[in-house]
Short mmCIF file of C-alpha atoms and ligand atoms in Angstrom, two decimals:
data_model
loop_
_atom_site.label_atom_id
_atom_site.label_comp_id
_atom_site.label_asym_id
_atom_site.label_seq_id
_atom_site.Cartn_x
_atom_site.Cartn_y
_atom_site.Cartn_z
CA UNK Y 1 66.32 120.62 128.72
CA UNK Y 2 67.34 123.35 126.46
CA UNK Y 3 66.58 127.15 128.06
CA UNK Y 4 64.34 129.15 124.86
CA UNK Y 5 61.93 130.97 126.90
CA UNK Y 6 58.74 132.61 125.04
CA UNK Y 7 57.62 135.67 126.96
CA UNK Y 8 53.70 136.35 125.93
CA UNK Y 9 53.12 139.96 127.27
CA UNK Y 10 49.70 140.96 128.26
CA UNK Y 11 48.01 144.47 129.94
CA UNK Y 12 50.12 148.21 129.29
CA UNK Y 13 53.57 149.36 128.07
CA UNK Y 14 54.38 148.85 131.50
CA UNK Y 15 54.64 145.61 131.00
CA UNK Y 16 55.60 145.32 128.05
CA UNK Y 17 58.92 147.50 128.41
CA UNK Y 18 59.03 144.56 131.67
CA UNK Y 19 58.96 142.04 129.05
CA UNK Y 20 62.09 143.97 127.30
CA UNK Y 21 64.22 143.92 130.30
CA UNK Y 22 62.99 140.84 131.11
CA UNK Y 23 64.65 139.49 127.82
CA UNK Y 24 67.25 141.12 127.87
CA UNK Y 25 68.01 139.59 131.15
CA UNK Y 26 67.33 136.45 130.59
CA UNK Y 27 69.71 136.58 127.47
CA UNK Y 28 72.43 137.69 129.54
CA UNK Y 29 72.32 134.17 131.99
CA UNK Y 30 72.20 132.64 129.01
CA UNK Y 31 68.60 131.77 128.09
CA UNK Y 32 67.40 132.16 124.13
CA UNK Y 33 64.61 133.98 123.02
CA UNK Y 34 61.80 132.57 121.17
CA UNK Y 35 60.02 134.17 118.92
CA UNK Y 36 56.70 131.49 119.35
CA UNK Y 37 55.59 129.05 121.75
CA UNK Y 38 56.40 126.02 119.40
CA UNK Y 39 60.18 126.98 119.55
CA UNK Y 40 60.12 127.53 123.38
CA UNK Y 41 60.67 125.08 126.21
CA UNK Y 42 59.67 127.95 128.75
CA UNK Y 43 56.63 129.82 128.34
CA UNK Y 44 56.26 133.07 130.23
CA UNK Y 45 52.95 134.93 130.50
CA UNK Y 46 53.48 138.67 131.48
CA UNK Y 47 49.97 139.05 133.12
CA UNK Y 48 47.50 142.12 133.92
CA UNK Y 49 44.66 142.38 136.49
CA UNK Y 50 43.36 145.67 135.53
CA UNK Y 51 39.75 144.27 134.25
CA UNK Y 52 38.28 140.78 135.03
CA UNK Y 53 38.88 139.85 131.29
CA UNK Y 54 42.24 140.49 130.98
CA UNK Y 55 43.05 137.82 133.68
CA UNK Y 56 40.39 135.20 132.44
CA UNK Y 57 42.77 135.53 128.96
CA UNK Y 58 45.55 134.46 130.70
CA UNK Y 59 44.42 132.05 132.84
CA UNK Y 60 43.03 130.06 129.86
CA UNK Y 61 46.25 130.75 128.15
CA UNK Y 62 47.78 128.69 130.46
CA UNK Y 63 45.44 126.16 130.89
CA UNK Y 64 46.01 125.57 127.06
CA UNK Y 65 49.54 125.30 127.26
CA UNK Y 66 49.59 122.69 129.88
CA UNK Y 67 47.31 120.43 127.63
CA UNK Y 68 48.57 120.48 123.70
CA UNK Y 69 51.96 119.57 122.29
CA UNK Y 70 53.21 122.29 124.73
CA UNK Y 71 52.53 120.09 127.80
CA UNK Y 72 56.29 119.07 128.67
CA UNK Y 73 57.41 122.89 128.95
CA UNK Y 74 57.71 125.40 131.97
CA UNK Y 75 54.71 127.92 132.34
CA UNK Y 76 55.65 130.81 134.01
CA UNK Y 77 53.06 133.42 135.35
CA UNK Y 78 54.68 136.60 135.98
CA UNK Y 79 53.38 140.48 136.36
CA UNK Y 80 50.47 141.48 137.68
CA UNK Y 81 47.97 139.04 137.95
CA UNK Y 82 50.68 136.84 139.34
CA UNK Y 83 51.06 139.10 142.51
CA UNK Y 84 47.13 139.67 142.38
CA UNK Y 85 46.02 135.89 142.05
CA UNK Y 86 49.09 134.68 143.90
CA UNK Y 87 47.01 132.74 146.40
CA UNK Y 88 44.92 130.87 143.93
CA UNK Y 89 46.74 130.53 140.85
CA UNK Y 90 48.08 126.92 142.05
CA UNK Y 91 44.90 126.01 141.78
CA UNK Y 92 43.54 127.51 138.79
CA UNK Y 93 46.44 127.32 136.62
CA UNK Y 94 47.96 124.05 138.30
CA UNK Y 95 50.88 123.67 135.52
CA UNK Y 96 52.47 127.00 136.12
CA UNK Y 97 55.44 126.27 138.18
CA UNK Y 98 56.66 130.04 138.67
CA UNK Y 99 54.35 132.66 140.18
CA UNK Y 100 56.29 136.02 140.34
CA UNK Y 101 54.84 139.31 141.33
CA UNK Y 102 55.79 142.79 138.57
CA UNK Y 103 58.04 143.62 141.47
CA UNK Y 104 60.16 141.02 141.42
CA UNK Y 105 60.78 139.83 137.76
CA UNK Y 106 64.28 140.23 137.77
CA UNK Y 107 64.94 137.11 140.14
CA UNK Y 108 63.48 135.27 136.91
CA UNK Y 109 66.46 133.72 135.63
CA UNK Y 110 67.20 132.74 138.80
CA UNK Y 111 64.17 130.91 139.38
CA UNK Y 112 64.24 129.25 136.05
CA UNK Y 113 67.47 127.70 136.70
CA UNK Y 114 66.59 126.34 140.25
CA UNK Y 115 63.00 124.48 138.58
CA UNK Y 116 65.28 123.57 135.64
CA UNK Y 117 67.27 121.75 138.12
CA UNK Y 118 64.43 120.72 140.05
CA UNK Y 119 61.31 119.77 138.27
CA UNK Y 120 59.16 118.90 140.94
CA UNK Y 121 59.38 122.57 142.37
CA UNK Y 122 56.76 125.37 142.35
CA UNK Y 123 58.04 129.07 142.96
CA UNK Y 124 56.24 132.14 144.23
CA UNK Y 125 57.47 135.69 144.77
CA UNK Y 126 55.23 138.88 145.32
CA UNK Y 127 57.56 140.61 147.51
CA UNK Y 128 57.45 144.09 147.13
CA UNK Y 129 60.93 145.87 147.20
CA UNK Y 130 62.80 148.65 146.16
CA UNK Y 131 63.19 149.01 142.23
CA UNK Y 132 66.04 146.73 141.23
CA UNK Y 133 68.43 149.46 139.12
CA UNK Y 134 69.85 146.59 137.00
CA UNK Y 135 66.47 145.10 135.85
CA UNK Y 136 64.79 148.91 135.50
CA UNK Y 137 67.77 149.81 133.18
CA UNK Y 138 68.07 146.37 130.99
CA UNK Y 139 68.32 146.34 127.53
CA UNK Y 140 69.26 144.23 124.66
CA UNK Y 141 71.31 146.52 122.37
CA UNK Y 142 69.97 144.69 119.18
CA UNK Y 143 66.67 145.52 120.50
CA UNK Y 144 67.03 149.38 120.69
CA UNK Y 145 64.29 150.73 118.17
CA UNK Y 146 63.62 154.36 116.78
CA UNK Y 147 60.72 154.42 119.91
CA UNK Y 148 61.62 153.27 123.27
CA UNK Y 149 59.96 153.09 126.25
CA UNK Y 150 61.38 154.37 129.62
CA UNK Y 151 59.82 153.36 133.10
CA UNK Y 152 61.10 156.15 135.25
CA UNK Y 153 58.81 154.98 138.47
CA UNK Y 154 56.72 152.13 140.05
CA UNK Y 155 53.36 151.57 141.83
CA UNK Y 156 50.50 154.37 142.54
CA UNK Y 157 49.73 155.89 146.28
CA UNK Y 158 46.03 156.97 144.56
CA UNK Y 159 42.77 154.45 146.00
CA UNK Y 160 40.99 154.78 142.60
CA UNK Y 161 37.79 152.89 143.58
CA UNK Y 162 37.30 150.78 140.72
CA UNK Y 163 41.65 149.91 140.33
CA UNK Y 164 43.52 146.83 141.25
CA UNK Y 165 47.20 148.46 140.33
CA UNK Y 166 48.04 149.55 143.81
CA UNK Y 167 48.09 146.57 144.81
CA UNK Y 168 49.62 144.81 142.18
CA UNK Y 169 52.38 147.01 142.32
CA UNK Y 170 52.59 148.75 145.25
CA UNK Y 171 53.18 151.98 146.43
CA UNK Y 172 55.52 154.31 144.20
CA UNK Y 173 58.84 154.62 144.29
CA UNK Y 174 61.02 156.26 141.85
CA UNK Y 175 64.02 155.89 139.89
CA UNK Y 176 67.16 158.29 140.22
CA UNK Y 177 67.09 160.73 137.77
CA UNK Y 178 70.39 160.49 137.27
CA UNK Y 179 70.10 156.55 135.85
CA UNK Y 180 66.96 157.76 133.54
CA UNK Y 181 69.22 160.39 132.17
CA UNK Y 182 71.86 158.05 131.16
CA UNK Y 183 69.57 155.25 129.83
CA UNK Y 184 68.32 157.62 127.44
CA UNK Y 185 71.40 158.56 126.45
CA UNK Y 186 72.23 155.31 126.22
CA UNK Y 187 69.50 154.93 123.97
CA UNK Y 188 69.67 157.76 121.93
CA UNK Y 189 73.65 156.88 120.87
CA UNK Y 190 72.06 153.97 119.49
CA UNK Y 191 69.67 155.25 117.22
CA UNK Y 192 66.74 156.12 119.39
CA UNK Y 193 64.77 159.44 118.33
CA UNK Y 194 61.59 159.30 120.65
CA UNK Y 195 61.40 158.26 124.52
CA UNK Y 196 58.07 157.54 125.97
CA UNK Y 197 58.31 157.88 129.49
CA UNK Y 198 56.00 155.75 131.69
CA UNK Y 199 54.52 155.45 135.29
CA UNK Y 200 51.45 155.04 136.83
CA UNK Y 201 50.77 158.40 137.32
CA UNK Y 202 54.02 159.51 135.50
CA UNK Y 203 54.00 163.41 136.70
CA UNK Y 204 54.08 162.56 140.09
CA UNK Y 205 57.35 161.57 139.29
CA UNK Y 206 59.45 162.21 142.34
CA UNK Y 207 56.68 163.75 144.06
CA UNK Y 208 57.52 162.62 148.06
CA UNK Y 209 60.95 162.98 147.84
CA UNK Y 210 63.08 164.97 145.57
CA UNK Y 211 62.77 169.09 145.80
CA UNK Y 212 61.03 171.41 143.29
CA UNK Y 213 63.67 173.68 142.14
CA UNK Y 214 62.66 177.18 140.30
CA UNK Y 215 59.39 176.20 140.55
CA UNK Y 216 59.09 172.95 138.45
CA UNK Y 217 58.59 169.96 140.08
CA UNK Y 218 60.56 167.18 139.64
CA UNK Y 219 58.80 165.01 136.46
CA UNK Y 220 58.96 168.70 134.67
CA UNK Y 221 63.06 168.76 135.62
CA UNK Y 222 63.26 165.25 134.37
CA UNK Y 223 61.53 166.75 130.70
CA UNK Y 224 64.35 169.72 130.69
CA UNK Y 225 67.41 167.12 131.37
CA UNK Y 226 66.15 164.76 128.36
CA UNK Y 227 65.31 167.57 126.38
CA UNK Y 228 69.17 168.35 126.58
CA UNK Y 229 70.12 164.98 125.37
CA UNK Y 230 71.24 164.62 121.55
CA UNK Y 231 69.91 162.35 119.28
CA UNK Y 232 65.95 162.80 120.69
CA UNK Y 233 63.92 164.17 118.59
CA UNK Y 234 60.52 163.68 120.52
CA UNK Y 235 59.57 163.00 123.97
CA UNK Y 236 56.22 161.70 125.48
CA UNK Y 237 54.94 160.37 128.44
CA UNK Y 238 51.97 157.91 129.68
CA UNK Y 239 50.23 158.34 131.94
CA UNK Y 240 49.88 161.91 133.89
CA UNK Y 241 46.79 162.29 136.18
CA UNK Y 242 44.91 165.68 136.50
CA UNK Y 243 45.90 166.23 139.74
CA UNK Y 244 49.38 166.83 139.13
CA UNK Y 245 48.74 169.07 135.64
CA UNK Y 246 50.52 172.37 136.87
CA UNK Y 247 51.44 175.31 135.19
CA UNK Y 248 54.94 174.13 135.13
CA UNK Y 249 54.22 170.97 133.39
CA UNK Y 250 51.62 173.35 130.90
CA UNK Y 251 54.51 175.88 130.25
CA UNK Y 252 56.76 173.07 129.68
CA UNK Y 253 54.84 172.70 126.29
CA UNK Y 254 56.25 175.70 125.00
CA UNK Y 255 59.81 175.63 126.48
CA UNK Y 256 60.85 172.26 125.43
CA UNK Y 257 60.71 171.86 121.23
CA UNK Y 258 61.18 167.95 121.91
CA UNK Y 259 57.74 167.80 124.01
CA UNK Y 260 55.28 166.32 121.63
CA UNK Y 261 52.17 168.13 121.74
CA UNK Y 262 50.11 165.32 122.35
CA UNK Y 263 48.59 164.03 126.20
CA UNK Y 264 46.78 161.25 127.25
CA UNK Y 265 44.93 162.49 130.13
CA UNK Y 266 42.35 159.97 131.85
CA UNK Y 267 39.43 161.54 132.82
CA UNK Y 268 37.56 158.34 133.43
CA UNK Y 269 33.46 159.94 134.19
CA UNK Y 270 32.32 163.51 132.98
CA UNK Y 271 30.25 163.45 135.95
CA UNK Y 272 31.33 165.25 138.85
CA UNK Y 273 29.13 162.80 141.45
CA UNK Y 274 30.82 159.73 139.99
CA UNK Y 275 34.23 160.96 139.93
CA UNK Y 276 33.85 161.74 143.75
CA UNK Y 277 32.48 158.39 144.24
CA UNK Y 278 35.48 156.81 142.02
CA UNK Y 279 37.43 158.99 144.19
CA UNK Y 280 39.40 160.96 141.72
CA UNK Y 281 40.42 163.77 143.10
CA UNK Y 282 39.27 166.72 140.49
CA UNK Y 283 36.01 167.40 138.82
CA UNK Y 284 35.15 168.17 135.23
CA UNK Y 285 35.53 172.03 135.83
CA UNK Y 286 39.46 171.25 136.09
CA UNK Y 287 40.07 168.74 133.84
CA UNK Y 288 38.67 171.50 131.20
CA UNK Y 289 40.72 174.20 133.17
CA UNK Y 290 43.83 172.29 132.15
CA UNK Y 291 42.49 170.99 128.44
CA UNK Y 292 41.86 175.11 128.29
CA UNK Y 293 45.54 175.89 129.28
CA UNK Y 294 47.08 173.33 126.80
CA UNK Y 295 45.15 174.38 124.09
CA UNK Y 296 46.59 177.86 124.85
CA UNK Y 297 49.70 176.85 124.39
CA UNK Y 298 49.20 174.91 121.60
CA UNK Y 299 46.10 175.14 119.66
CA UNK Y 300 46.13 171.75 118.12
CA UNK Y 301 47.40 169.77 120.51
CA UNK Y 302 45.97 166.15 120.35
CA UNK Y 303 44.32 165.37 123.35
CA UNK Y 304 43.09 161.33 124.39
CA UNK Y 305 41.64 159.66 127.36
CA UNK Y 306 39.74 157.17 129.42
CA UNK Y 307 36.81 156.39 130.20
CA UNK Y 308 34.79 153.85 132.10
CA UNK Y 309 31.02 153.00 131.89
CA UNK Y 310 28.95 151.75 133.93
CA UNK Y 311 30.58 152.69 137.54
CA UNK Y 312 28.24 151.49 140.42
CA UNK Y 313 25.89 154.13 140.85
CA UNK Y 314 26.55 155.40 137.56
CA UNK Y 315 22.84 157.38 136.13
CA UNK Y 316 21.43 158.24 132.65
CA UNK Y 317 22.32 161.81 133.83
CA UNK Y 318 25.65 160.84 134.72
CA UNK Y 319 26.08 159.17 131.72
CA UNK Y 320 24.94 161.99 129.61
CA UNK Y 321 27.40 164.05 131.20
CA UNK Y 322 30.40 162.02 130.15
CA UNK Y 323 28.88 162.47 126.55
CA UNK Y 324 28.66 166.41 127.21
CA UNK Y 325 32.60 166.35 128.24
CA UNK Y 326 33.51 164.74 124.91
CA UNK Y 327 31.73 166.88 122.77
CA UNK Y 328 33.03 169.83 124.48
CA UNK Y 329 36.63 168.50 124.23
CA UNK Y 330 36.48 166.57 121.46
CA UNK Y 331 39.12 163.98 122.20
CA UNK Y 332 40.58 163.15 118.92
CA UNK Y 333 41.02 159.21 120.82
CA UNK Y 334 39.79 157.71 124.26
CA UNK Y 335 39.80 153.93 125.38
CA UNK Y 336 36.51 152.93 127.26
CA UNK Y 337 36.35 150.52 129.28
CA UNK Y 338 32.87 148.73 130.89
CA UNK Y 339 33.38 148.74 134.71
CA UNK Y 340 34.59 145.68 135.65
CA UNK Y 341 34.26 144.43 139.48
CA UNK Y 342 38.12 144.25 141.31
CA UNK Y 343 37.71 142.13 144.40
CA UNK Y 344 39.45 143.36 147.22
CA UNK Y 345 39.11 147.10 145.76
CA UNK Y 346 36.88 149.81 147.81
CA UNK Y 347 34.29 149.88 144.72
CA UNK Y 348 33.73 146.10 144.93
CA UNK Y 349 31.68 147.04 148.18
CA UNK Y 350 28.68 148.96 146.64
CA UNK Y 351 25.87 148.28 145.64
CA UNK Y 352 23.96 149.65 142.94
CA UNK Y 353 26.30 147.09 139.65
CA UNK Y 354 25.42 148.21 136.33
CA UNK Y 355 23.79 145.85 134.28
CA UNK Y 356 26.08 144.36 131.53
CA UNK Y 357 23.41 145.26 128.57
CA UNK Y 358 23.39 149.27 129.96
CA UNK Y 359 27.32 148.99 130.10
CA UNK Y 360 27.24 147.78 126.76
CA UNK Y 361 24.85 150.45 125.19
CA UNK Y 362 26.70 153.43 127.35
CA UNK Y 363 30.42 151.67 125.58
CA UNK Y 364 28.70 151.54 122.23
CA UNK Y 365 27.57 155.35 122.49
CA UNK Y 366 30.99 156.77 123.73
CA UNK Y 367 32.67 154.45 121.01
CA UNK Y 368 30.68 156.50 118.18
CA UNK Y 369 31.69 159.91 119.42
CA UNK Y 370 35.71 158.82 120.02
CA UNK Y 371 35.21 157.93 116.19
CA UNK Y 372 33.07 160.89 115.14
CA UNK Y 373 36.12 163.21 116.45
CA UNK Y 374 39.16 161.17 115.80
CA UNK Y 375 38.06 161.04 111.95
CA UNK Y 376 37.44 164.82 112.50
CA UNK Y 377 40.78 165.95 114.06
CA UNK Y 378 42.64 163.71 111.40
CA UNK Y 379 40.63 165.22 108.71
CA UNK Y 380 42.05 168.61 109.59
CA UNK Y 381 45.47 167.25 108.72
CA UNK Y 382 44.51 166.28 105.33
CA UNK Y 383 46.37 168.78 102.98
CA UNK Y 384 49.47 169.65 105.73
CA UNK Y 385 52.64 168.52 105.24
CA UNK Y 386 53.56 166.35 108.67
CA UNK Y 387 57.11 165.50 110.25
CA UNK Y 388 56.73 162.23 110.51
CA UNK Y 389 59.22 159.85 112.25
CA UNK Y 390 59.63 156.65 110.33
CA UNK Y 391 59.63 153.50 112.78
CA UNK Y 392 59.25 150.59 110.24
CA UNK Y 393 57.83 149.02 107.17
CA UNK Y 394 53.80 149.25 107.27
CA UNK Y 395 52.21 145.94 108.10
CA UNK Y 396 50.01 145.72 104.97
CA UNK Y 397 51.18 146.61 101.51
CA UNK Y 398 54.33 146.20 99.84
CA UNK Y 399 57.54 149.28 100.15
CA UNK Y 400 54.95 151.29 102.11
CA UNK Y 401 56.43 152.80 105.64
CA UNK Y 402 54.51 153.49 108.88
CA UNK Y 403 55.14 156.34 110.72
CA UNK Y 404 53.85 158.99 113.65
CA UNK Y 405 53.27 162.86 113.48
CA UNK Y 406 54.31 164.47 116.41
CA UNK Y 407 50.65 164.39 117.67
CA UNK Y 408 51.48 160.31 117.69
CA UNK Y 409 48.85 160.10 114.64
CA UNK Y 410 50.30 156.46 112.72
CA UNK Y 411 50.77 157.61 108.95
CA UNK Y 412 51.29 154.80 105.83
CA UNK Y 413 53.34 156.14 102.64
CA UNK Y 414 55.46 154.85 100.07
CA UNK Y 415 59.47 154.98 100.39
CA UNK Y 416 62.47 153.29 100.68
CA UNK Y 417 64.44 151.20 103.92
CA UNK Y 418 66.61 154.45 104.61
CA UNK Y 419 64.27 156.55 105.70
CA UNK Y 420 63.12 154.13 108.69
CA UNK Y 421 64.43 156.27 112.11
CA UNK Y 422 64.79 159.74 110.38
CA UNK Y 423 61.60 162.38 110.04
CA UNK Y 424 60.21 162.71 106.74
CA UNK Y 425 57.76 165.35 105.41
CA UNK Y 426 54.86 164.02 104.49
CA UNK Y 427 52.12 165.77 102.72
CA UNK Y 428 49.05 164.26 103.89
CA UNK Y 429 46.47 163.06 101.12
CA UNK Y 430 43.63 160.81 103.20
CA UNK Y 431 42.80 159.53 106.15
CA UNK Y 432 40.36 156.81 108.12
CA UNK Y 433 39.47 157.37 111.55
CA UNK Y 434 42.68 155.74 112.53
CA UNK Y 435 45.27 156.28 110.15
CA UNK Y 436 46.64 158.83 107.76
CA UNK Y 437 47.79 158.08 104.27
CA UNK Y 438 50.30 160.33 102.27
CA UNK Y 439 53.60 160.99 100.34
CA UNK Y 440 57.06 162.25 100.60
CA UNK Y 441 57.13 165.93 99.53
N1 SAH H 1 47.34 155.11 136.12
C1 SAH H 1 46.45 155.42 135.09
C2 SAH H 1 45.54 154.27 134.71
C3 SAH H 1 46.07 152.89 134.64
S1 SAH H 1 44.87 151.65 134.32
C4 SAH H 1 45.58 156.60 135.55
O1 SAH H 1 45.31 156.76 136.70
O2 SAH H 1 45.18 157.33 134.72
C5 SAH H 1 44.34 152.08 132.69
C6 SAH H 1 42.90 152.36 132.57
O3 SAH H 1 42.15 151.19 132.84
C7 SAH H 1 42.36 153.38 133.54
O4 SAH H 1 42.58 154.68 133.13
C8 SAH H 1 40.88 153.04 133.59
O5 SAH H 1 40.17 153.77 132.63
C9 SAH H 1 40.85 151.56 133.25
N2 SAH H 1 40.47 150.76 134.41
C10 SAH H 1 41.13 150.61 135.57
N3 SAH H 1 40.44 149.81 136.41
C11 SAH H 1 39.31 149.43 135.76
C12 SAH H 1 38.19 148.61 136.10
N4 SAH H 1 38.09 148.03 137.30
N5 SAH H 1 37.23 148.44 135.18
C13 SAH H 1 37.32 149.03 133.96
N6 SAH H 1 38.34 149.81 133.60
C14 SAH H 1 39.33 150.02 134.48
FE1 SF4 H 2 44.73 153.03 139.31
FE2 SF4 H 2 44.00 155.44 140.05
FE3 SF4 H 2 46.51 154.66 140.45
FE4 SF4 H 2 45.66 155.14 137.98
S1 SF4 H 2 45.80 156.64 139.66
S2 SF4 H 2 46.82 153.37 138.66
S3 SF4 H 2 43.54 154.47 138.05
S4 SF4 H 2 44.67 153.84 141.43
FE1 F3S H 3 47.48 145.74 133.90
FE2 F3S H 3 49.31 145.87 135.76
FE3 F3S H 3 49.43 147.46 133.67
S1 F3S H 3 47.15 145.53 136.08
S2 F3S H 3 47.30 147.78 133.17
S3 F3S H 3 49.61 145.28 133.62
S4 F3S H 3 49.96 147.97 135.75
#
């Protein structure tokens, strides 16, 4: 059997950057890359848990593979859901003969040449070990893109109520700073302008075990060191959590040019009551204590967040609440989510469920205002001339390029192959809720 493996990525940029190394691996002990299932005699399903839907996708996904024209391959069932499901996935996807845990993805090529050899054989791994420094760091260098992610850390010590990822991937543990350093540089001598950093709860980075020095904690020492590096233009980071939103991290905004003044901040309930009973560890008072401080900083900073509906427990007054925060913030984007039930987490325990047609209503509500103010805040742009860095040709239409403003807003003009990976000025002309639209002054 030849060795093209298809990797279908599900769930966040975590996994997707696993999906990267995860190549790039794979194409070192000599595997191919597909770039669709028909090509592929492996098929690998990068799975997430985080919402009851997300694994239902994948689960049928695999299901279908095993039946079609696709039924001679290997399935593979890998991330998340894979160290989530790990007990019952023989059963409900019977045809996936690899079951390997987002801790433990770098013993993939491994695995794949012991059930090449051996087609009768079914592997499962969920250990939970250190991070691999190999597999963290892997890259295929014809791969490396204007924007990269980074993973700088692994797992999440928080009990969110309502969240599956501490178990799927442990408790954190955190990369040397040292190694992140020199994968960016690594990156940025190929080409790359913009790093997005990632971790569960990213500014926590280091948190346990390596020192604050002059004040700034450890993520915020990581920011200064990158900052340093040439070639990056822009650095971001997904996702921070309140609790760890100092003033070091807030000054950082205006003592590091490269910081793009943009955050994604979850927030997840405006409601005090249900935050306590998700137990998040802040209340609405200082979430807007730290929106307040940004905003200080920098006046137009784009601002985004989460949000679920429909907790257990979760009133009209509570609801109404969450409404409040956004018009007092004014998000310019959020993701909401419906509450969706996580066996085995400390929310799956109460009582008091949400009906699905209230969760629905609540979604359809929030979903108005994130559009009300995104249109708004892009609206303000119309008539400024943006940086924009160029990442690639714009899906629709023909010579037009897509790019982002430093505030990560996606904007769609006309030009030519040479300016993909270098910042343009753009003098915005229109926008949609979603996108702006301009030209090359
Ligand atoms: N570590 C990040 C969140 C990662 S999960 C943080 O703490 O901010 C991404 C988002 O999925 C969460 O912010 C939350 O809004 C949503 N989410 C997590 N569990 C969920 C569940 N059981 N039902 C619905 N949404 C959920
Ligand atoms: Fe889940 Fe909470 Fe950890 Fe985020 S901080 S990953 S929501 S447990
Ligand atoms: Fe999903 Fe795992 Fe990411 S549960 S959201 S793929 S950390």
């Amino acid at each position: 059997m030849d060795k093209r493996v298809y990797i279908r990525t599900y769930g966040c940029q975590m996994n997707e950057r696993e999906s990267e190394s995860l190549a790039a691996i794979l194409v070192g002990s000599g595997y191919e890359i597909a770039n669709d299932e028909g090509a592929a005699d492996i098929i690998l399903l990068n799975t997430c848990s985080v919402r009851e839907q997300a694994e239902a996708k994948a689960i049928g996904k695999s299901n279908l593979i095993s039946r079609g024209k696709n039924r001679e391959k290997i399935v593979g069932i890998i991330g998340c859901m894979a160290q989530n499901l790990a007990d019952i996935l023989p059963k409900k996807s019977p045809n996936a003969r690899l079951i390997v845990g987002p801790n433990r993805i770098e013993k993939v090529p491994a695995y794949l040449d012991q059930l090449l050899r051996d087609s009768n054989r079914r592997i499962i791994d969920t250990e939970m070990g250190a991070i691999d420094p190999h597999f963290a760091a892997a890259r295929d260098e014809k791969k490396v893109k204007t924007s990269m992610f980074v993973s700088i850390m692994q797992g999440c010590n928080m009990g969110c109520a309502y969240c599956i990822v501490p178990k799927t991937r442990g408790p954190e543990r955190y990369r040397p700073m040292e190694e992140i350093v020199r994968e960016v540089r690594w990156l940025a001598e190929r080409g790359t302008k913009e790093v997005t950093l990632l971790g569960q709860i990213v500014n926590n980075y280091g948190a346990n075990c390596m020192p604050y020095v002059n004040g700034k904690s450890p993520f915020v020492q990581l920011l200064e060191k990158i900052q340093q590096i040439d070639g990056i233009r822009r650095i971001r980071f997904l996702s921070p959590h309140p609790k760890g939103f100092k003033s070091d991290l807030i000054d950082a905004y205006q003592n590091l040019p490269k910081l793009c003044p943009q955050v994604h901040l979850p927030l997840q309930s405006g409601s005090d009551a249900v935050l306590r009973a998700m137990k998040r560890p802040y209340g609405g008072e200082q979430f807007l204590a730290i929106v307040g401080a940004l905003r200080e900083k920098v006046p137009t900073i784009a601002l985004s967040t989460d949000i679920i509906v429909g907790f257990p427990g979760e009133t009209e007054a509570d609801f109404e609440k969450t409404c409040d925060f956004f018009d007092e913030v004014k998000f310019d984007m959020a993701f909401i989510f419906k509450y969706s039930v996580r066996p085995r987490t400390a929310a799956a325990r109460l009582g008091d469920q949400i009906p699905r047609e209230v969760k629905e209503a609540r979604n359809q509500i929030l979903l108005e205002r994130v559009e009300r103010y995104s249109r708004r805040y892009n609206e303000l742009m119309v008539g400024e001339a943006k940086e924009v860095l160029v990442e690639s040709w714009a899906k629709r239409g023909p010579r037009r390029l897509e790019g982002f403003t430093p505030e990560r807003k996606k904007v769609i003009f006309a030009g030519t192959e040479d300016c993909i990976g270098q910042t343009v000025d753009i003098l915005i002309e229109s926008c949609t809720t979603s996108t702006l639209f301009g030209r090359i002054v």
